[in-house]
Amino acid sequence: MALITTYWGLDGIIVLTTLIITIYFYMTRKFNYWKKRNVFEIPPTPFLGNFSDCLLLKKSAGYLLKDIYDKAKGLPYIGFYVLDKPFLLIRDREIIKNILVKDFNYFVDRYGSPDPNDRLGYANLFFIKNPAWKMLRTKLTPVFTSGKLKQMFELMLECTKNLDTYLESLKAEGTRKEIDVKDLFAKFSTDIIGCTAYGLNVNSLINPNAEFRKYGKMIFDFGYIRGFEMLSMFFFPNIVRLAGFKAFAKESSIFLRKAFWETMTERMQSGIKRNDLIDVLIELKKTHSHHKFEGFKFDGDDLVAQAAVFFTGGYETSATTIAFTLYEMAVQPEIQDKLRKEILDALNKNDNKITYDMVLTLPYLDMVVSETLRMYPTLTFLDRVTTETYKIPNSDLVLEKGTPIYISMLGTHFDPEYFPNPHKYDPERFNEENKRNRPSCVYFPFGEGPHQCIGIRLGLLQTKLGIINVLSKYEVTPSERTLIPMVINPKATTTSPLNGCLCLNIQRINTNAS
């Protein structure tokens, strides 16, 4: 005789049905959370919430959040659900300003988080929680002063020589050669970061098997498993802890530890100072090695984490921006010609030399890069979490401590209220008059407020340097494999072309006739 009925099979059906109903009610118990607070919400699907396309890696999170932003037109915010958890997407720019700037102390931490035991992923400046974040930010900021950048620039110019050598090896005079510009400039940016931050000659452009490029590529190789791991870190950190997901692949972690400590040891033994990131981390180790600050240890993986995040963030952001800029130049040759003329005129006035001041005083180049970052920001959203109960100004809505808050960068960047005809690539959006007339907190490709990317100036500098070096000597045009229109990889957390490559034709031009 069975436990409930006279048949084991029927008992099994009853138990399974009861279990499914229990799980259903558990996973839907919060599905009126926003409605109870008089906040418009998107009707969620049981078990998945509003996140099914992202979980199946059919759509990137940034583009899903943009869809939610578009559905909330006319509303200051909108509620949605990730699995069973209520999230809030902010649409009103004044509230965005409050969150990112005015009331930053309530939103100082990101919601996304690696496993705290994964120190390479968790303890770096991007993810670490306050007050350790504030301490680290203060200690690392001096690496990126204008004076330091001028010193770095000479080293960056050495890297451009390797870029020139590689491009010349293509023998693209009088004929077009197809190249993957995304991969090429990932190598270029890897060399620059290695040189300026760590004092290493990485030589990715010369050596196709360079270790820094090999292991750096692994970090952003968005297959299904890697794509889900990265998605989880930004949207379900509890699953990350349970599953033991790592921010860096095992092989990359081993390599980064080895490269970092070898460099640190060599620098400490030689006594050489370069005033770079390594020197700052050495000083932190010497001064605080026997102390912990809010769980942060000034040694081991906690220090390696800073080197790792500057390496990965530094090369990927610039490489992506250069690649998408050249793509837009290829499909819009009139913009390419106008930019090239500005570059060549500046070079002619400067004895054909690229200098720090020259790079920073090319207005049309700045407009072009700004428009690329509008349409193709590397990270397409900002995430925060309330650290205390917070009442939204001029509203009855009170946010409980621990509420995930998201801001759609793509949403504001493609909002026709701020950027008319937003799908058109138009650098004139960023001329001086248009910038003056545009409200604040609607364009923030590097974030905004105290959490703004610490390396923004270095990133823009190496991006502009890469573009100058190509367009001053070469013309870029679409190849047979160029995706027109561009298709974004739905598995990638960051903005990346489908399949991770962006192919263009390149051909040497006669600069004397330009």
Coordinates of C-alpha atoms in Angstrom, one line a residue:
M1 CA 0.0 0.0 0.0
A2 CA 1.3 3.5 -0.9
L3 CA 1.7 6.4 1.6
I4 CA -1.3 8.5 0.4
T5 CA -3.4 6.4 -1.9
T6 CA -3.4 2.7 -2.7
Y7 CA -1.1 3.3 -5.7
W8 CA 2.6 4.4 -5.7
G9 CA 2.2 6.0 -9.1
L10 CA -0.7 8.1 -8.0
D11 CA 1.3 9.1 -4.9
G12 CA 4.1 10.2 -7.1
I13 CA 1.8 12.4 -9.2
I14 CA 0.3 14.0 -6.1
V15 CA 3.8 14.7 -4.5
L16 CA 5.1 16.1 -7.8
T17 CA 2.1 18.3 -8.3
T18 CA 2.3 19.6 -4.8
L19 CA 6.0 20.4 -5.2
I20 CA 5.4 22.2 -8.5
I21 CA 2.5 24.3 -6.9
T22 CA 4.7 25.1 -3.9
I23 CA 7.6 26.2 -6.1
Y24 CA 5.2 28.2 -8.2
F25 CA 3.7 30.1 -5.3
Y26 CA 7.2 30.7 -3.8
M27 CA 8.6 32.0 -7.1
T28 CA 5.6 34.3 -7.6
R29 CA 5.1 35.5 -4.1
K30 CA 6.7 38.9 -4.8
F31 CA 5.0 39.5 -8.2
N32 CA 2.8 42.3 -6.9
Y33 CA 5.7 44.1 -5.2
W34 CA 5.7 47.2 -7.4
K35 CA 1.9 47.2 -8.0
K36 CA 1.4 47.5 -4.2
R37 CA 3.7 50.6 -4.3
N38 CA 1.8 52.2 -7.2
V39 CA 4.7 51.7 -9.6
F40 CA 3.9 50.5 -13.1
E41 CA 5.4 47.1 -13.7
I42 CA 5.8 44.7 -16.6
P43 CA 3.8 41.6 -16.0
P44 CA 6.3 38.9 -15.1
T45 CA 6.4 35.2 -16.2
P46 CA 6.5 32.7 -13.4
F47 CA 10.0 31.4 -12.5
L48 CA 11.7 33.7 -15.0
G49 CA 10.3 37.1 -14.3
N50 CA 10.9 39.5 -17.2
F51 CA 14.3 38.0 -17.9
S52 CA 13.6 34.9 -20.1
D53 CA 15.4 36.2 -23.3
C54 CA 18.5 37.0 -21.3
L55 CA 18.6 33.7 -19.5
L56 CA 18.4 31.9 -22.8
L57 CA 21.1 34.3 -24.1
K58 CA 18.8 35.4 -27.0
K59 CA 19.2 39.1 -26.1
S60 CA 21.9 40.9 -24.2
A61 CA 20.9 42.5 -20.9
G62 CA 21.6 46.0 -22.1
Y63 CA 19.1 45.7 -25.0
L64 CA 16.5 44.1 -22.7
L65 CA 16.8 47.1 -20.3
K66 CA 16.5 49.4 -23.3
D67 CA 13.3 47.7 -24.3
I68 CA 12.0 48.2 -20.7
Y69 CA 13.1 51.8 -20.8
D70 CA 11.2 52.4 -24.1
K71 CA 8.0 50.8 -22.7
A72 CA 8.1 53.2 -19.7
K73 CA 7.9 56.4 -21.9
G74 CA 6.4 59.2 -19.8
L75 CA 7.0 57.4 -16.5
P76 CA 9.8 58.3 -14.0
Y77 CA 10.6 54.6 -13.4
I78 CA 9.3 51.1 -14.0
G79 CA 9.3 47.9 -12.1
F80 CA 10.5 44.6 -13.5
Y81 CA 11.5 41.2 -12.2
V82 CA 14.6 39.0 -12.5
L83 CA 13.5 35.5 -11.6
D84 CA 11.4 36.3 -8.5
K85 CA 13.2 39.4 -7.4
P86 CA 11.8 43.0 -7.9
F87 CA 14.1 45.4 -9.7
L88 CA 13.6 49.1 -10.5
L89 CA 14.7 50.8 -13.7
I90 CA 15.0 54.6 -13.5
R91 CA 14.0 56.7 -16.5
D92 CA 13.7 60.2 -15.2
R93 CA 17.0 62.1 -15.6
E94 CA 16.6 64.1 -12.4
I95 CA 16.2 60.9 -10.4
I96 CA 19.2 59.5 -12.3
K97 CA 21.2 62.5 -11.2
N98 CA 20.1 62.0 -7.6
I99 CA 21.2 58.4 -7.7
L100 CA 24.5 58.9 -9.4
V101 CA 25.5 62.2 -7.9
K102 CA 23.4 64.1 -5.4
D103 CA 22.4 61.2 -3.2
F104 CA 25.3 59.0 -4.1
N105 CA 25.9 57.8 -0.5
Y106 CA 22.6 55.9 -0.7
F107 CA 23.7 54.1 -3.9
V108 CA 27.5 53.8 -3.5
D109 CA 27.5 50.1 -4.2
R110 CA 26.8 48.1 -7.3
Y111 CA 24.1 45.4 -7.1
G112 CA 26.2 43.1 -9.3
S113 CA 28.9 41.2 -7.4
P114 CA 31.2 38.2 -7.9
D115 CA 31.5 35.7 -5.1
P116 CA 33.3 37.4 -2.1
N117 CA 35.6 34.4 -2.0
D118 CA 36.7 35.1 -5.6
R119 CA 39.1 37.8 -4.6
L120 CA 40.3 38.6 -8.1
G121 CA 36.7 39.3 -9.2
Y122 CA 35.3 40.7 -6.0
A123 CA 38.1 42.8 -4.5
N124 CA 38.8 45.0 -7.5
L125 CA 37.8 48.7 -7.8
F126 CA 34.9 47.9 -10.1
F127 CA 33.0 45.6 -7.9
I128 CA 34.3 46.0 -4.3
K129 CA 31.8 47.5 -1.8
N130 CA 32.1 50.7 0.2
P131 CA 34.0 51.8 2.4
A132 CA 36.8 49.7 0.9
W133 CA 35.8 51.1 -2.5
K134 CA 36.3 54.7 -1.4
M135 CA 39.7 53.9 0.2
L136 CA 40.9 52.2 -3.0
R137 CA 39.5 54.9 -5.3
T138 CA 41.4 57.5 -3.3
K139 CA 44.7 55.5 -3.4
L140 CA 44.5 54.7 -7.2
T141 CA 43.3 58.0 -8.5
P142 CA 46.8 59.6 -8.7
V143 CA 47.8 57.1 -11.3
F144 CA 45.6 59.0 -13.8
T145 CA 46.5 62.6 -13.3
S146 CA 47.2 64.7 -16.5
G147 CA 50.9 64.8 -15.5
K148 CA 51.0 61.0 -15.4
L149 CA 49.2 60.7 -18.7
K150 CA 51.7 62.9 -20.4
Q151 CA 54.5 60.6 -19.1
M152 CA 52.5 57.6 -20.3
F153 CA 52.0 59.2 -23.7
E154 CA 55.6 58.7 -24.8
L155 CA 55.3 55.0 -23.9
M156 CA 52.1 54.8 -25.9
L157 CA 53.8 56.3 -29.0
E158 CA 56.2 53.4 -28.8
C159 CA 53.3 51.0 -29.1
T160 CA 52.0 52.8 -32.2
K161 CA 55.3 51.9 -33.9
N162 CA 54.4 48.3 -33.6
L163 CA 51.0 49.1 -35.0
D164 CA 52.6 50.8 -37.9
T165 CA 54.9 47.9 -38.5
Y166 CA 52.0 45.5 -38.5
L167 CA 49.9 47.5 -40.9
E168 CA 52.8 48.0 -43.2
S169 CA 53.3 44.2 -43.3
L170 CA 49.8 43.9 -44.8
K171 CA 51.2 45.5 -48.0
A172 CA 48.0 47.3 -48.6
E173 CA 49.3 49.8 -51.1
G174 CA 47.1 49.9 -54.2
T175 CA 45.0 47.0 -52.9
R176 CA 42.5 46.3 -50.1
K177 CA 43.3 43.9 -47.3
E178 CA 40.7 42.5 -44.9
I179 CA 41.5 42.7 -41.2
D180 CA 39.6 42.1 -38.0
V181 CA 39.8 45.5 -36.5
K182 CA 38.4 44.3 -33.2
D183 CA 41.2 41.8 -32.7
L184 CA 43.9 44.2 -34.1
F185 CA 43.0 47.0 -31.6
A186 CA 42.6 44.6 -28.7
K187 CA 46.3 43.7 -29.3
F188 CA 47.1 47.4 -29.6
S189 CA 45.3 48.3 -26.4
T190 CA 46.8 45.3 -24.6
D191 CA 50.3 46.5 -25.5
I192 CA 49.5 50.0 -24.2
I193 CA 48.0 48.8 -20.9
G194 CA 50.9 46.4 -20.4
C195 CA 53.4 49.2 -21.0
T196 CA 51.8 52.1 -19.2
A197 CA 50.4 50.3 -16.1
Y198 CA 52.9 47.5 -15.6
G199 CA 56.0 48.5 -17.4
L200 CA 56.0 45.4 -19.6
N201 CA 56.7 45.0 -23.3
V202 CA 53.7 42.8 -24.1
N203 CA 54.3 42.8 -27.9
S204 CA 50.9 41.4 -28.8
L205 CA 51.1 43.1 -32.3
I206 CA 54.4 41.5 -33.0
N207 CA 53.9 38.1 -31.4
P208 CA 50.6 36.4 -32.3
N209 CA 51.0 34.0 -29.4
A210 CA 51.7 36.7 -26.7
E211 CA 50.4 35.5 -23.4
F212 CA 48.7 38.7 -22.3
R213 CA 46.6 38.7 -25.5
K214 CA 45.9 35.0 -25.2
Y215 CA 44.6 35.1 -21.6
G216 CA 42.9 38.5 -22.1
K217 CA 40.9 37.1 -25.0
M218 CA 39.7 34.3 -22.7
I219 CA 38.1 36.7 -20.3
F220 CA 35.8 38.2 -23.0
D221 CA 35.2 34.9 -25.0
F222 CA 31.4 34.9 -24.6
G223 CA 30.2 31.4 -25.2
Y224 CA 27.1 30.1 -23.5
I225 CA 28.8 29.2 -20.3
R226 CA 30.9 32.3 -20.0
G227 CA 28.0 34.5 -21.1
F228 CA 25.8 33.1 -18.3
E229 CA 28.6 33.5 -15.7
M230 CA 29.0 37.2 -16.5
L231 CA 25.2 37.8 -16.7
S232 CA 24.9 36.2 -13.3
M233 CA 27.4 38.5 -11.7
F234 CA 25.4 41.5 -12.8
F235 CA 21.9 40.2 -12.1
F236 CA 21.9 37.2 -9.7
P237 CA 24.9 37.4 -7.4
N238 CA 23.3 34.9 -5.0
I239 CA 23.5 32.3 -7.8
V240 CA 27.2 33.2 -8.4
R241 CA 28.0 32.4 -4.8
L242 CA 26.1 29.1 -4.8
A243 CA 27.5 28.0 -8.1
G244 CA 31.1 29.2 -7.5
F245 CA 31.3 31.2 -10.7
K246 CA 34.6 33.1 -11.2
A247 CA 35.1 36.5 -12.8
F248 CA 38.2 35.3 -14.5
A249 CA 38.7 31.9 -16.0
K250 CA 41.1 29.6 -14.1
E251 CA 43.8 29.8 -16.8
S252 CA 43.6 33.6 -16.9
S253 CA 43.7 33.9 -13.1
I254 CA 46.9 31.8 -12.9
F255 CA 48.5 33.9 -15.6
L256 CA 47.6 37.2 -14.1
R257 CA 48.8 36.2 -10.7
K258 CA 52.1 35.0 -12.2
A259 CA 52.6 38.1 -14.4
F260 CA 51.7 40.5 -11.6
W261 CA 53.9 39.1 -8.9
E262 CA 56.9 38.6 -11.1
T263 CA 56.6 42.3 -12.1
M264 CA 56.1 43.4 -8.5
T265 CA 59.1 41.3 -7.3
E266 CA 61.4 42.6 -10.0
R267 CA 60.4 46.2 -9.4
M268 CA 60.9 45.9 -5.6
Q269 CA 64.3 44.2 -6.0
S270 CA 65.5 46.7 -8.6
G271 CA 64.2 49.8 -6.8
I272 CA 63.1 51.3 -10.1
K273 CA 60.1 53.6 -10.0
R274 CA 57.9 54.4 -12.9
N275 CA 55.0 56.2 -11.0
D276 CA 52.6 53.7 -12.5
L277 CA 49.9 51.3 -11.1
I278 CA 52.5 48.8 -10.0
D279 CA 54.4 51.4 -7.9
V280 CA 51.1 52.5 -6.2
L281 CA 50.3 48.8 -5.4
I282 CA 53.8 48.2 -4.1
E283 CA 53.5 51.2 -1.8
L284 CA 50.1 49.9 -0.5
K285 CA 51.7 46.6 0.2
K286 CA 54.6 48.1 2.1
T287 CA 52.5 50.5 4.1
H288 CA 49.5 48.3 4.9
S289 CA 50.5 44.7 4.4
H290 CA 49.8 43.8 8.0
H291 CA 46.4 45.4 8.1
K292 CA 42.9 44.8 6.7
F293 CA 40.5 47.5 5.8
E294 CA 36.9 46.4 5.9
G295 CA 37.9 43.0 4.7
F296 CA 40.3 44.2 2.1
K297 CA 43.8 42.8 2.4
F298 CA 46.8 44.8 1.0
D299 CA 48.4 41.7 -0.4
G300 CA 47.7 38.5 -2.4
D301 CA 44.7 38.4 -4.7
D302 CA 43.3 41.6 -3.4
L303 CA 46.2 43.5 -4.9
V304 CA 46.3 41.3 -8.0
A305 CA 42.6 42.2 -8.5
Q306 CA 43.5 45.8 -9.1
A307 CA 46.0 44.9 -11.8
A308 CA 43.6 42.5 -13.4
V309 CA 40.6 44.9 -13.6
F310 CA 42.8 47.7 -15.1
F311 CA 44.1 45.2 -17.7
T312 CA 40.8 43.8 -18.8
G313 CA 38.8 47.0 -18.5
G314 CA 41.5 49.1 -20.1
Y315 CA 42.1 47.1 -23.2
E316 CA 38.5 46.0 -23.9
T317 CA 36.9 49.5 -23.7
S318 CA 39.4 51.1 -26.0
A319 CA 39.5 48.2 -28.5
T320 CA 35.8 48.2 -28.8
T321 CA 35.5 51.9 -29.3
I322 CA 38.2 52.1 -31.9
A323 CA 36.7 49.1 -33.8
F324 CA 33.1 50.5 -33.9
T325 CA 34.5 54.0 -34.8
L326 CA 36.3 52.5 -37.8
Y327 CA 33.2 50.6 -38.7
E328 CA 31.1 53.7 -38.9
M329 CA 33.9 55.5 -40.8
A330 CA 33.8 52.6 -43.3
V331 CA 30.1 52.8 -43.9
Q332 CA 30.0 56.6 -43.9
P333 CA 33.0 57.7 -46.0
E334 CA 32.1 61.3 -46.0
I335 CA 32.6 61.4 -42.2
Q336 CA 35.8 59.5 -42.6
D337 CA 37.1 62.0 -45.1
K338 CA 36.2 64.9 -42.9
L339 CA 38.0 63.3 -39.9
R340 CA 41.0 62.4 -41.9
K341 CA 41.3 66.0 -43.2
E342 CA 41.3 67.3 -39.6
I343 CA 44.0 64.8 -38.6
L344 CA 46.2 65.5 -41.6
D345 CA 45.9 69.3 -41.2
A346 CA 47.0 68.9 -37.5
L347 CA 49.9 66.7 -38.5
N348 CA 51.0 69.2 -41.2
K349 CA 51.0 72.0 -38.6
N350 CA 53.0 69.8 -36.2
D351 CA 55.9 68.6 -38.4
N352 CA 54.1 65.3 -38.9
K353 CA 54.4 64.5 -35.2
I354 CA 51.7 63.2 -32.9
T355 CA 51.8 64.9 -29.6
Y356 CA 49.8 64.7 -26.4
D357 CA 48.3 68.2 -26.9
M358 CA 47.5 67.5 -30.6
V359 CA 45.5 64.5 -29.8
L360 CA 43.4 66.4 -27.2
T361 CA 42.8 69.4 -29.5
L362 CA 41.1 67.7 -32.4
P363 CA 37.4 68.7 -32.0
Y364 CA 35.9 66.6 -34.8
L365 CA 37.8 63.5 -33.5
D366 CA 36.3 64.1 -30.1
M367 CA 32.8 64.4 -31.6
V368 CA 33.3 61.2 -33.6
V369 CA 34.5 59.2 -30.5
S370 CA 31.7 60.7 -28.4
E371 CA 29.1 59.6 -31.0
T372 CA 30.6 56.1 -31.1
L373 CA 30.3 55.9 -27.3
R374 CA 26.7 57.0 -27.5
M375 CA 25.7 54.2 -29.9
Y376 CA 28.2 51.5 -28.7
P377 CA 28.9 52.1 -25.0
T378 CA 31.0 49.2 -23.7
L379 CA 28.9 48.6 -20.7
T380 CA 25.3 49.3 -21.6
F381 CA 23.7 49.9 -18.2
L382 CA 24.6 51.0 -14.7
D383 CA 23.6 49.0 -11.6
R384 CA 23.3 50.2 -8.0
V385 CA 21.7 48.9 -4.8
T386 CA 20.2 50.9 -2.0
T387 CA 22.4 50.8 1.1
E388 CA 19.8 52.4 3.2
T389 CA 16.0 53.1 2.9
Y390 CA 15.6 55.9 0.4
K391 CA 12.6 58.1 -0.5
I392 CA 12.7 59.3 -4.1
P393 CA 12.3 63.1 -4.0
N394 CA 9.0 64.5 -5.1
S395 CA 7.5 61.1 -4.9
D396 CA 5.7 58.8 -2.5
L397 CA 7.9 55.9 -3.4
V398 CA 10.2 54.6 -0.7
L399 CA 12.9 52.1 -1.7
E400 CA 13.7 49.5 0.8
K401 CA 17.4 48.8 1.7
G402 CA 18.8 46.2 -0.8
T403 CA 16.6 47.2 -3.7
P404 CA 18.4 46.7 -7.1
I405 CA 18.4 49.9 -9.2
Y406 CA 19.2 49.9 -12.9
I407 CA 19.8 52.7 -15.3
S408 CA 19.7 52.0 -19.1
M409 CA 22.6 53.7 -20.8
L410 CA 21.2 52.6 -24.2
G411 CA 17.8 53.8 -23.2
T412 CA 18.9 57.4 -22.6
H413 CA 21.5 57.3 -25.4
F414 CA 18.8 56.3 -27.9
D415 CA 16.0 58.4 -26.5
P416 CA 14.8 60.7 -29.3
E417 CA 13.9 63.4 -26.7
Y418 CA 17.7 63.9 -26.2
F419 CA 19.1 62.5 -29.4
P420 CA 16.8 63.0 -32.4
N421 CA 16.9 60.3 -35.0
P422 CA 19.0 58.2 -32.5
H423 CA 19.8 55.3 -34.8
K424 CA 21.7 57.7 -37.2
Y425 CA 25.4 58.0 -36.6
D426 CA 25.9 61.8 -36.4
P427 CA 29.0 63.3 -34.7
E428 CA 27.4 66.8 -34.9
R429 CA 25.3 65.8 -31.9
F430 CA 28.5 66.6 -29.9
N431 CA 29.4 70.0 -31.3
E432 CA 29.7 72.7 -28.7
E433 CA 26.2 74.1 -29.2
N434 CA 24.4 70.8 -29.0
K435 CA 26.4 69.8 -25.9
R436 CA 25.4 73.0 -24.2
N437 CA 21.8 72.5 -25.0
R438 CA 21.6 68.9 -23.9
P439 CA 20.5 68.2 -20.3
S440 CA 22.8 66.5 -17.8
C441 CA 22.7 62.8 -17.0
V442 CA 21.4 61.6 -20.4
Y443 CA 24.9 60.7 -21.8
F444 CA 27.3 58.8 -19.6
P445 CA 29.3 56.1 -21.5
F446 CA 31.8 55.9 -18.6
G447 CA 29.3 56.3 -15.8
E448 CA 28.6 59.4 -13.9
G449 CA 29.4 60.8 -10.4
P450 CA 31.9 59.5 -7.9
H451 CA 31.7 56.0 -9.5
Q452 CA 32.7 57.3 -13.0
C453 CA 35.4 55.2 -14.6
I454 CA 38.7 56.1 -13.1
G455 CA 40.6 55.5 -16.3
I456 CA 38.4 57.6 -18.6
R457 CA 41.1 59.9 -19.7
L458 CA 43.6 57.1 -20.4
G459 CA 40.9 55.2 -22.3
L460 CA 40.0 58.2 -24.5
L461 CA 43.7 59.0 -25.1
Q462 CA 44.6 55.6 -26.4
T463 CA 41.4 55.4 -28.4
K464 CA 42.1 58.6 -30.2
L465 CA 45.7 57.7 -30.7
G466 CA 44.7 54.4 -32.4
I467 CA 42.2 56.1 -34.7
I468 CA 44.7 58.8 -35.7
N469 CA 47.3 56.2 -36.6
V470 CA 45.0 54.4 -38.9
L471 CA 43.1 57.2 -40.7
S472 CA 46.2 59.3 -41.2
K473 CA 47.6 56.6 -43.5
Y474 CA 44.8 54.2 -44.5
E475 CA 41.2 54.2 -45.8
V476 CA 38.8 51.7 -44.3
T477 CA 35.9 50.3 -46.3
P478 CA 33.4 47.5 -45.7
S479 CA 34.5 44.0 -46.7
E480 CA 32.4 41.0 -47.7
R481 CA 32.2 39.9 -44.1
T482 CA 31.2 43.3 -42.7
L483 CA 27.8 43.2 -40.9
I484 CA 25.6 46.0 -42.3
P485 CA 23.6 46.8 -40.2
M486 CA 25.8 45.9 -37.2
V487 CA 24.6 42.9 -35.1
I488 CA 25.5 42.9 -31.4
N489 CA 26.4 39.6 -29.7
P490 CA 23.4 38.6 -27.5
K491 CA 25.6 36.4 -25.3
A492 CA 28.0 39.2 -24.4
T493 CA 27.5 41.4 -21.3
T494 CA 29.6 44.1 -22.9
T495 CA 28.9 45.6 -26.3
S496 CA 30.6 43.3 -28.8
P497 CA 29.9 42.5 -32.5
L498 CA 28.4 39.1 -33.4
N499 CA 31.0 36.3 -33.2
G500 CA 33.4 38.8 -31.6
C501 CA 35.0 40.0 -34.8
L502 CA 34.6 43.1 -36.9
C503 CA 36.1 42.8 -40.4
L504 CA 36.9 45.8 -42.6
N505 CA 39.0 46.4 -45.7
I506 CA 42.0 48.6 -45.3
Q507 CA 44.1 50.3 -48.0
R508 CA 47.0 52.7 -47.9
I509 CA 46.3 56.2 -49.1
N510 CA 48.6 58.8 -50.7
T511 CA 48.7 61.3 -47.9
N512 CA 50.6 63.8 -50.0
A513 CA 47.6 64.1 -52.3
S514 CA 45.1 64.4 -49.5

